[in-house]
């Protein structure tokens, strides 16, 4: 960034007559929202003994910036005097302290607080002019080598370009929070791309959705009834539906949702025009017209092209697969099973034995069942059988943790599906497929309830037609986060052989976690023992009637009881919440738990980003699939290092170290508490489940069942029994719009 040329912004609109003037240097950010720009900051004002609190909407703000502001003084009942900013202007820092803070704020890669102090000590008030016009002189500063000088110069030039993007977006009334990502995506073409097709941002840049792109388009003068806007709106509505799990929408519902989404105060879209565009875009499919049933009878159904191709391709491939019989000597298989059980001295139930035999004789088999019913031992036995038959076996699961568990269970390497299928970040596709199938004769996929339409389709394409496949999963858990309901659809089709294990084994019956999971599944309230100093079961309840009581209860459990029971909170405990919002949501609990489990202390490096502080030792979760780094939505890691000079955070995911620069830190967030949806496919020694009426809309039987079954050794349910009862009684087996089962039939 060049010597800061004045830039302007608007915070909140209040009558101009009430405004006063204030100038100062931003000392630190107390809070900054990435989405709205709402900021609370502390300002050092001339002749003021104490720091001043300023509040307002700042698209981009850094410690060290010098601001000239207009606003109004207000007296907050809890926090005292605050200056509410209505307009602001950034100016060149006028003091050595201001320049030092400005440079050391993380704005320029290669300059952290220590380096900034050295540079300002050497060049004084000329510092910014030197960096702008004579950057090679930075080599005069002790400790700055030529390599770092070049890095700082490149970063400064990049920031100048980013500043142009920021000012361009700000001039069109749009938050510039994502300017760095826009610049990284398009480079020198950023402004041209945004001008020519602002809707492209919603496709290309993580964190920018249709609403933001639409706002830019309106400011650029694109008419609200333009066909271009309508086409983008239709695709956006179908994308929103996919986030609810749908593969398609009935045409009337698509049109209705699109009219609502595109309506403005001065514009009401014409449903007939939108229907005509649906037809022009070729989004319709006549599957239901050809003899559907129920509420969709006689309606067109509408897909995004990629969804239609994935669903039809998957159904076609599975039909081909199922039509190829498996030739096997069944008596020989049965004799092997007898020898195996005699050797291991472990008996198979009738259901388990049937599953092992069918794994030998069927092209595709689904093995499902609840906790304690023997899915693990059955899977292990099938692996042993296939090995005895001389088959090359591939083991996989949707998440890293589930793959690790499958490997431990079978004694054979298991991979994530992305690694098994060899994802190529250059093409955003898998190297394995029809033309390059997996070199295997048998495939086992665990946690198959997590398979969404696209991952399942990629898997089916990559498995050779002559191979066999076992899908293992619990269909009573939450469905996949992505679109589709693959495992349930395969079962509903009636075309794929299924074994459902129902018998709970004696050793599992001793676990209240297992018992209560089955009770919940059957619509019965779980049997809960109140928390005591010496727990008698592995499934406990702590009443804590109000959300604030729940926060304190979780704090006390982690601080006192759980360590007394021999568990380490930093490694063994996971808090699972129905939602992110509220006092007992993940956002608030992560702040509380971070202070409790990984508090700050001298020498522990940390970095602030968007109102969130990350420090070494924090547990974090990946929030989006990042194919370049090979980390995926839901992956858990631990911050291993933070480089304040380079503004980089290094996260350890299993045995891999992954680096994030400042612009990409919104891809990760704290994970001391995560949503139950994000915990699918994972298990933890100790699970704490807060359940409160403030999350009423999310409470459901399969949510509670999924959360409870993530606990391996100990589970705590925190909250009023009324909330637990509501969760048990609310059967939200959401009807997802999918046609895979029908296509298979």
Short mmCIF file of C-alpha atoms in Angstrom, two decimals, residues 33-394:
data_model
loop_
_atom_site.label_atom_id
_atom_site.label_comp_id
_atom_site.label_asym_id
_atom_site.label_seq_id
_atom_site.Cartn_x
_atom_site.Cartn_y
_atom_site.Cartn_z
CA UNK A 33 -17.32 -8.21 12.11
CA UNK A 34 -16.14 -9.62 8.78
CA UNK A 35 -19.70 -9.57 7.42
CA UNK A 36 -21.09 -6.17 8.46
CA UNK A 37 -17.90 -4.25 9.18
CA UNK A 38 -19.28 -3.31 12.63
CA UNK A 39 -16.29 -2.38 14.76
CA UNK A 40 -15.47 -1.50 18.35
CA UNK A 41 -11.97 -0.04 18.66
CA UNK A 42 -9.81 1.87 21.11
CA UNK A 43 -8.35 5.15 19.89
CA UNK A 44 -5.47 7.29 21.15
CA UNK A 45 -6.63 10.89 20.76
CA UNK A 46 -4.39 13.96 21.21
CA UNK A 47 -4.47 15.48 24.69
CA UNK A 48 -6.68 12.63 25.95
CA UNK A 49 -5.27 10.86 29.00
CA UNK A 50 -7.22 7.63 28.43
CA UNK A 51 -8.02 5.66 25.29
CA UNK A 52 -11.32 6.53 23.59
CA UNK A 53 -13.82 3.86 22.52
CA UNK A 54 -15.11 4.29 18.96
CA UNK A 55 -17.92 2.26 17.37
CA UNK A 56 -19.21 2.14 13.79
CA UNK A 57 -19.06 0.27 10.49
CA UNK A 58 -15.57 0.13 9.02
CA UNK A 59 -15.10 -2.02 5.89
CA UNK A 60 -11.37 -2.12 6.55
CA UNK A 61 -9.58 -1.04 9.71
CA UNK A 62 -6.18 -1.77 11.22
CA UNK A 63 -4.36 -0.85 14.40
CA UNK A 64 -2.08 2.10 13.71
CA UNK A 65 -4.38 3.86 11.25
CA UNK A 66 -4.82 7.58 11.78
CA UNK A 67 -8.47 8.57 11.41
CA UNK A 68 -10.32 11.87 11.21
CA UNK A 69 -13.91 11.20 12.20
CA UNK A 70 -17.30 12.77 12.57
CA UNK A 71 -19.80 11.31 14.99
CA UNK A 72 -21.73 11.66 18.18
CA UNK A 73 -20.82 10.94 21.79
CA UNK A 74 -23.08 8.47 23.55
CA UNK A 75 -22.99 7.17 27.11
CA UNK A 76 -23.24 3.37 27.11
CA UNK A 77 -24.94 2.14 30.32
CA UNK A 78 -22.31 -0.57 30.84
CA UNK A 79 -19.16 0.61 29.02
CA UNK A 80 -19.37 4.37 29.48
CA UNK A 81 -18.66 7.11 26.90
CA UNK A 82 -18.34 5.96 23.26
CA UNK A 83 -17.85 7.93 20.06
CA UNK A 84 -20.31 6.65 17.44
CA UNK A 85 -18.68 7.27 14.06
CA UNK A 86 -20.83 8.49 11.18
CA UNK A 87 -18.06 9.41 8.71
CA UNK A 88 -14.33 8.83 8.77
CA UNK A 89 -11.26 9.68 6.75
CA UNK A 90 -7.95 7.84 6.90
CA UNK A 91 -4.88 10.05 6.82
CA UNK A 92 -1.16 9.50 6.87
CA UNK A 93 0.11 8.63 10.37
CA UNK A 94 1.65 11.80 11.76
CA UNK A 95 3.62 10.41 14.70
CA UNK A 96 6.36 7.85 15.09
CA UNK A 97 4.06 5.74 17.27
CA UNK A 98 1.32 5.90 14.66
CA UNK A 99 3.67 4.87 11.83
CA UNK A 100 5.04 2.03 13.95
CA UNK A 101 1.60 0.70 14.77
CA UNK A 102 0.48 1.12 11.16
CA UNK A 103 3.38 -0.92 9.78
CA UNK A 104 3.30 -3.53 12.53
CA UNK A 105 -0.44 -4.18 12.31
CA UNK A 106 -0.10 -7.08 9.87
CA UNK A 107 -0.86 -4.90 6.87
CA UNK A 108 2.40 -5.73 5.11
CA UNK A 109 3.69 -9.30 4.95
CA UNK A 110 7.29 -9.28 6.17
CA UNK A 111 6.79 -6.46 8.66
CA UNK A 112 5.66 -7.40 12.13
CA UNK A 113 5.81 -5.34 15.31
CA UNK A 114 9.53 -5.96 15.92
CA UNK A 115 10.61 -5.10 12.37
CA UNK A 116 8.32 -2.07 12.32
CA UNK A 117 9.99 -0.74 15.46
CA UNK A 118 13.44 -1.09 13.87
CA UNK A 119 12.40 0.60 10.61
CA UNK A 120 10.74 3.57 12.34
CA UNK A 121 13.70 3.95 14.71
CA UNK A 122 15.98 4.27 11.65
CA UNK A 123 13.91 6.46 9.30
CA UNK A 124 11.60 8.31 11.68
CA UNK A 125 8.80 10.33 10.11
CA UNK A 126 10.19 9.63 6.59
CA UNK A 127 9.50 5.89 6.95
CA UNK A 128 6.46 5.65 4.68
CA UNK A 129 8.04 7.81 1.98
CA UNK A 130 11.16 5.63 2.05
CA UNK A 131 9.14 2.44 1.63
CA UNK A 132 7.14 4.00 -1.20
CA UNK A 133 9.97 5.57 -3.19
CA UNK A 134 13.31 4.12 -1.97
CA UNK A 135 12.42 0.68 -0.67
CA UNK A 136 15.93 -0.68 -1.21
CA UNK A 137 17.10 1.62 1.62
CA UNK A 138 15.37 -0.75 4.08
CA UNK A 139 18.60 -2.73 3.83
CA UNK A 140 20.16 -0.01 6.00
CA UNK A 141 18.05 -1.23 8.94
CA UNK A 142 19.92 -3.75 11.13
CA UNK A 143 18.47 -7.25 10.78
CA UNK A 144 16.72 -6.71 7.43
CA UNK A 145 18.37 -8.77 4.69
CA UNK A 146 18.01 -8.21 0.94
CA UNK A 147 15.55 -11.10 0.67
CA UNK A 148 13.24 -9.46 3.21
CA UNK A 149 13.56 -6.08 1.50
CA UNK A 150 12.30 -7.64 -1.73
CA UNK A 151 9.46 -9.36 0.15
CA UNK A 152 8.41 -6.07 1.76
CA UNK A 153 8.58 -4.25 -1.57
CA UNK A 154 6.42 -6.90 -3.28
CA UNK A 155 3.94 -6.84 -0.40
CA UNK A 156 3.78 -3.03 -0.51
CA UNK A 157 3.04 -3.09 -4.26
CA UNK A 158 0.41 -5.76 -3.75
CA UNK A 159 -1.22 -3.69 -1.04
CA UNK A 160 -1.34 -0.71 -3.40
CA UNK A 161 -3.33 -2.82 -5.87
CA UNK A 162 -5.52 -4.19 -3.08
CA UNK A 163 -6.15 -0.63 -1.92
CA UNK A 164 -7.47 0.21 -5.40
CA UNK A 165 -9.85 -2.76 -5.23
CA UNK A 166 -10.94 -1.71 -1.74
CA UNK A 167 -11.65 1.85 -2.82
CA UNK A 168 -13.49 0.64 -5.93
CA UNK A 169 -15.75 -1.65 -3.93
CA UNK A 170 -16.27 0.94 -1.21
CA UNK A 171 -17.29 3.48 -3.84
CA UNK A 172 -20.06 1.08 -4.81
CA UNK A 173 -21.33 0.71 -1.26
CA UNK A 174 -19.88 -2.79 -0.68
CA UNK A 175 -17.80 -4.01 2.25
CA UNK A 176 -14.15 -4.42 1.27
CA UNK A 177 -13.51 -7.21 3.74
CA UNK A 178 -12.87 -9.65 0.92
CA UNK A 179 -10.73 -7.36 -1.22
CA UNK A 180 -7.59 -9.42 -0.58
CA UNK A 181 -9.33 -12.60 -1.71
CA UNK A 182 -10.74 -10.86 -4.78
CA UNK A 183 -7.27 -9.63 -5.67
CA UNK A 184 -5.75 -13.09 -5.15
CA UNK A 185 -8.44 -14.61 -7.37
CA UNK A 186 -8.24 -12.15 -10.28
CA UNK A 187 -4.97 -10.24 -9.82
CA UNK A 188 -4.68 -7.18 -12.04
CA UNK A 189 -8.01 -8.10 -13.65
CA UNK A 190 -9.94 -7.69 -10.38
CA UNK A 191 -11.68 -4.40 -11.13
CA UNK A 192 -12.39 -5.36 -14.75
CA UNK A 193 -13.91 -8.68 -13.70
CA UNK A 194 -16.11 -7.12 -11.04
CA UNK A 195 -17.24 -4.42 -13.49
CA UNK A 196 -18.02 -6.82 -16.34
CA UNK A 197 -19.68 -9.59 -14.32
CA UNK A 198 -20.14 -8.94 -10.61
CA UNK A 199 -22.11 -12.19 -10.24
CA UNK A 200 -18.90 -14.07 -10.96
CA UNK A 201 -17.75 -13.17 -7.44
CA UNK A 202 -20.41 -15.42 -5.93
CA UNK A 203 -18.99 -18.35 -7.89
CA UNK A 204 -15.29 -17.71 -7.53
CA UNK A 205 -14.64 -16.08 -4.14
CA UNK A 206 -15.36 -17.91 -0.89
CA UNK A 207 -17.38 -15.73 1.47
CA UNK A 208 -19.03 -13.58 -1.22
CA UNK A 209 -22.54 -14.72 -2.00
CA UNK A 210 -25.20 -13.74 -4.48
CA UNK A 211 -26.55 -10.98 -2.22
CA UNK A 212 -23.22 -9.13 -2.17
CA UNK A 213 -22.68 -9.66 -5.90
CA UNK A 214 -26.21 -8.42 -6.56
CA UNK A 215 -25.55 -5.27 -4.53
CA UNK A 216 -22.46 -4.57 -6.63
CA UNK A 217 -24.46 -5.17 -9.81
CA UNK A 218 -27.14 -2.71 -8.74
CA UNK A 219 -24.52 -0.07 -7.99
CA UNK A 220 -22.99 -0.67 -11.41
CA UNK A 221 -26.37 0.00 -13.00
CA UNK A 222 -27.48 -3.52 -13.98
CA UNK A 223 -31.29 -3.41 -14.25
CA UNK A 224 -33.23 -5.40 -11.62
CA UNK A 225 -35.28 -7.13 -14.34
CA UNK A 226 -32.34 -8.04 -16.56
CA UNK A 227 -32.31 -11.61 -17.80
CA UNK A 228 -28.71 -11.82 -16.62
CA UNK A 229 -29.83 -11.11 -13.04
CA UNK A 230 -32.73 -13.56 -13.28
CA UNK A 231 -30.48 -16.35 -14.56
CA UNK A 232 -27.98 -15.76 -11.75
CA UNK A 233 -30.84 -15.63 -9.24
CA UNK A 234 -32.26 -18.97 -10.39
CA UNK A 235 -28.90 -20.68 -10.02
CA UNK A 236 -28.42 -19.03 -6.63
CA UNK A 237 -31.80 -20.31 -5.38
CA UNK A 238 -30.92 -23.83 -6.53
CA UNK A 239 -27.58 -23.50 -4.73
CA UNK A 240 -29.38 -22.36 -1.57
CA UNK A 241 -31.66 -25.40 -1.88
CA UNK A 242 -28.61 -27.66 -2.13
CA UNK A 243 -27.42 -26.25 1.21
CA UNK A 244 -30.69 -27.62 2.63
CA UNK A 245 -29.80 -31.01 1.13
CA UNK A 246 -31.95 -30.83 -2.00
CA UNK A 247 -30.74 -32.06 -5.38
CA UNK A 248 -33.57 -30.27 -7.22
CA UNK A 249 -36.65 -28.14 -6.65
CA UNK A 250 -40.12 -28.60 -8.12
CA UNK A 251 -40.57 -25.88 -10.74
CA UNK A 252 -43.36 -24.01 -8.89
CA UNK A 253 -41.23 -23.88 -5.75
CA UNK A 254 -38.16 -22.74 -7.70
CA UNK A 255 -40.11 -19.92 -9.31
CA UNK A 256 -41.69 -18.87 -6.01
CA UNK A 257 -38.36 -18.87 -4.16
CA UNK A 258 -36.69 -16.91 -6.98
CA UNK A 259 -39.42 -14.26 -7.03
CA UNK A 260 -38.96 -13.80 -3.28
CA UNK A 261 -35.17 -13.70 -3.53
CA UNK A 262 -35.04 -11.17 -6.40
CA UNK A 263 -37.81 -8.87 -5.15
CA UNK A 264 -36.75 -5.34 -4.28
CA UNK A 265 -38.61 -2.42 -2.79
CA UNK A 266 -39.04 -0.98 -6.29
CA UNK A 267 -39.23 -4.21 -8.28
CA UNK A 268 -41.42 -7.34 -8.24
CA UNK A 269 -40.18 -10.07 -10.63
CA UNK A 270 -42.64 -11.54 -13.13
CA UNK A 271 -43.15 -15.27 -12.36
CA UNK A 272 -44.01 -16.03 -16.00
CA UNK A 273 -40.78 -14.43 -17.20
CA UNK A 274 -38.82 -16.45 -14.67
CA UNK A 275 -40.63 -19.67 -15.73
CA UNK A 276 -39.71 -18.94 -19.34
CA UNK A 277 -36.05 -18.46 -18.37
CA UNK A 278 -36.12 -21.79 -16.50
CA UNK A 279 -37.11 -23.46 -19.78
CA UNK A 280 -34.51 -21.51 -21.78
CA UNK A 281 -31.79 -22.58 -19.35
CA UNK A 282 -32.77 -26.26 -19.66
CA UNK A 283 -33.14 -26.74 -15.91
CA UNK A 284 -36.24 -28.94 -16.19
CA UNK A 285 -36.40 -32.73 -16.08
CA UNK A 286 -39.52 -34.76 -16.90
CA UNK A 287 -38.88 -37.66 -14.52
CA UNK A 288 -41.88 -36.85 -12.33
CA UNK A 289 -44.08 -36.07 -15.34
CA UNK A 290 -43.54 -39.65 -16.49
CA UNK A 291 -45.32 -41.13 -13.50
CA UNK A 292 -44.31 -39.60 -10.21
CA UNK A 293 -46.30 -39.98 -7.03
CA UNK A 294 -47.36 -37.94 -4.04
CA UNK A 295 -47.15 -34.17 -3.93
CA UNK A 296 -44.80 -33.96 -6.94
CA UNK A 297 -47.19 -35.79 -9.28
CA UNK A 298 -47.41 -33.98 -12.61
CA UNK A 299 -44.73 -31.35 -11.84
CA UNK A 300 -41.50 -30.58 -13.61
CA UNK A 301 -38.46 -30.81 -11.37
CA UNK A 302 -35.52 -28.43 -11.86
CA UNK A 303 -31.81 -29.13 -11.40
CA UNK A 304 -28.58 -27.26 -11.72
CA UNK A 305 -26.88 -29.13 -14.60
CA UNK A 306 -24.12 -30.60 -12.42
CA UNK A 307 -26.69 -32.06 -9.98
CA UNK A 308 -28.72 -33.66 -12.78
CA UNK A 309 -25.61 -35.19 -14.35
CA UNK A 310 -24.34 -36.55 -11.03
CA UNK A 311 -27.66 -38.15 -10.08
CA UNK A 312 -28.34 -39.73 -13.47
CA UNK A 313 -24.74 -40.90 -13.93
CA UNK A 314 -24.71 -42.48 -10.49
CA UNK A 315 -27.98 -44.32 -11.09
CA UNK A 316 -26.83 -45.59 -14.51
CA UNK A 317 -23.49 -46.81 -13.14
CA UNK A 318 -25.08 -48.57 -10.17
CA UNK A 319 -27.57 -50.34 -12.42
CA UNK A 320 -24.71 -51.59 -14.61
CA UNK A 321 -22.89 -52.74 -11.51
CA UNK A 322 -25.83 -54.55 -9.93
CA UNK A 323 -26.52 -56.43 -13.15
CA UNK A 324 -23.11 -58.15 -12.99
CA UNK A 325 -23.36 -61.32 -10.88
CA UNK A 326 -20.58 -62.43 -8.53
CA UNK A 327 -19.37 -65.99 -8.93
CA UNK A 328 -18.25 -67.55 -5.64
CA UNK A 329 -18.10 -70.96 -3.96
CA UNK A 330 -20.54 -70.27 -1.07
CA UNK A 331 -19.91 -73.54 0.84
CA UNK A 332 -16.22 -72.72 0.84
CA UNK A 333 -16.98 -69.23 2.20
CA UNK A 334 -19.17 -70.73 4.93
CA UNK A 335 -16.42 -73.15 5.89
CA UNK A 336 -13.96 -70.25 6.14
CA UNK A 337 -16.35 -68.37 8.44
CA UNK A 338 -16.55 -71.44 10.73
CA UNK A 339 -12.76 -71.67 10.90
CA UNK A 340 -12.39 -67.91 11.48
CA UNK A 341 -14.85 -67.76 14.38
CA UNK A 342 -13.30 -70.88 15.96
CA UNK A 343 -9.83 -69.38 15.68
CA UNK A 344 -10.79 -65.95 17.06
CA UNK A 345 -13.23 -67.44 19.62
CA UNK A 346 -15.68 -64.71 18.67
CA UNK A 347 -19.13 -65.74 17.57
CA UNK A 348 -21.10 -64.02 14.83
CA UNK A 349 -24.82 -63.41 15.29
CA UNK A 350 -27.12 -64.69 12.56
CA UNK A 351 -27.37 -61.17 11.14
CA UNK A 352 -23.60 -60.74 11.17
CA UNK A 353 -23.00 -64.10 9.54
CA UNK A 354 -25.53 -63.27 6.83
CA UNK A 355 -23.70 -59.98 6.20
CA UNK A 356 -20.34 -61.74 5.80
CA UNK A 357 -21.80 -64.29 3.38
CA UNK A 358 -23.51 -61.58 1.33
CA UNK A 359 -20.28 -59.57 1.20
CA UNK A 360 -18.79 -62.55 -0.63
CA UNK A 361 -21.71 -63.05 -3.02
CA UNK A 362 -23.08 -59.54 -3.77
CA UNK A 363 -21.64 -56.85 -5.99
CA UNK A 364 -22.76 -54.10 -3.59
CA UNK A 365 -23.86 -54.47 0.04
CA UNK A 366 -25.05 -51.96 2.64
CA UNK A 367 -24.33 -52.71 6.30
CA UNK A 368 -26.20 -50.48 8.74
CA UNK A 369 -27.14 -50.50 12.42
CA UNK A 370 -26.84 -48.52 15.64
CA UNK A 371 -24.07 -48.46 18.26
CA UNK A 372 -23.19 -51.73 19.98
CA UNK A 373 -24.72 -53.89 17.23
CA UNK A 374 -21.44 -55.19 15.87
CA UNK A 375 -20.79 -53.20 12.70
CA UNK A 376 -17.11 -52.99 13.62
CA UNK A 377 -16.56 -56.73 14.13
CA UNK A 378 -18.62 -57.55 11.06
CA UNK A 379 -16.56 -55.19 8.92
CA UNK A 380 -13.33 -56.59 10.32
CA UNK A 381 -14.50 -60.12 9.49
CA UNK A 382 -15.40 -59.12 5.92
CA UNK A 383 -11.94 -57.62 5.45
CA UNK A 384 -10.38 -60.88 6.70
CA UNK A 385 -12.59 -62.91 4.34
CA UNK A 386 -11.75 -60.79 1.30
CA UNK A 387 -8.04 -61.05 2.17
CA UNK A 388 -8.39 -64.83 2.38
CA UNK A 389 -10.02 -64.74 -1.06
CA UNK A 390 -6.93 -62.92 -2.37
CA UNK A 391 -8.68 -59.64 -3.11
CA UNK A 392 -6.94 -56.27 -3.27
CA UNK A 393 -8.91 -54.11 -0.81
CA UNK A 394 -9.27 -50.34 -0.57
#
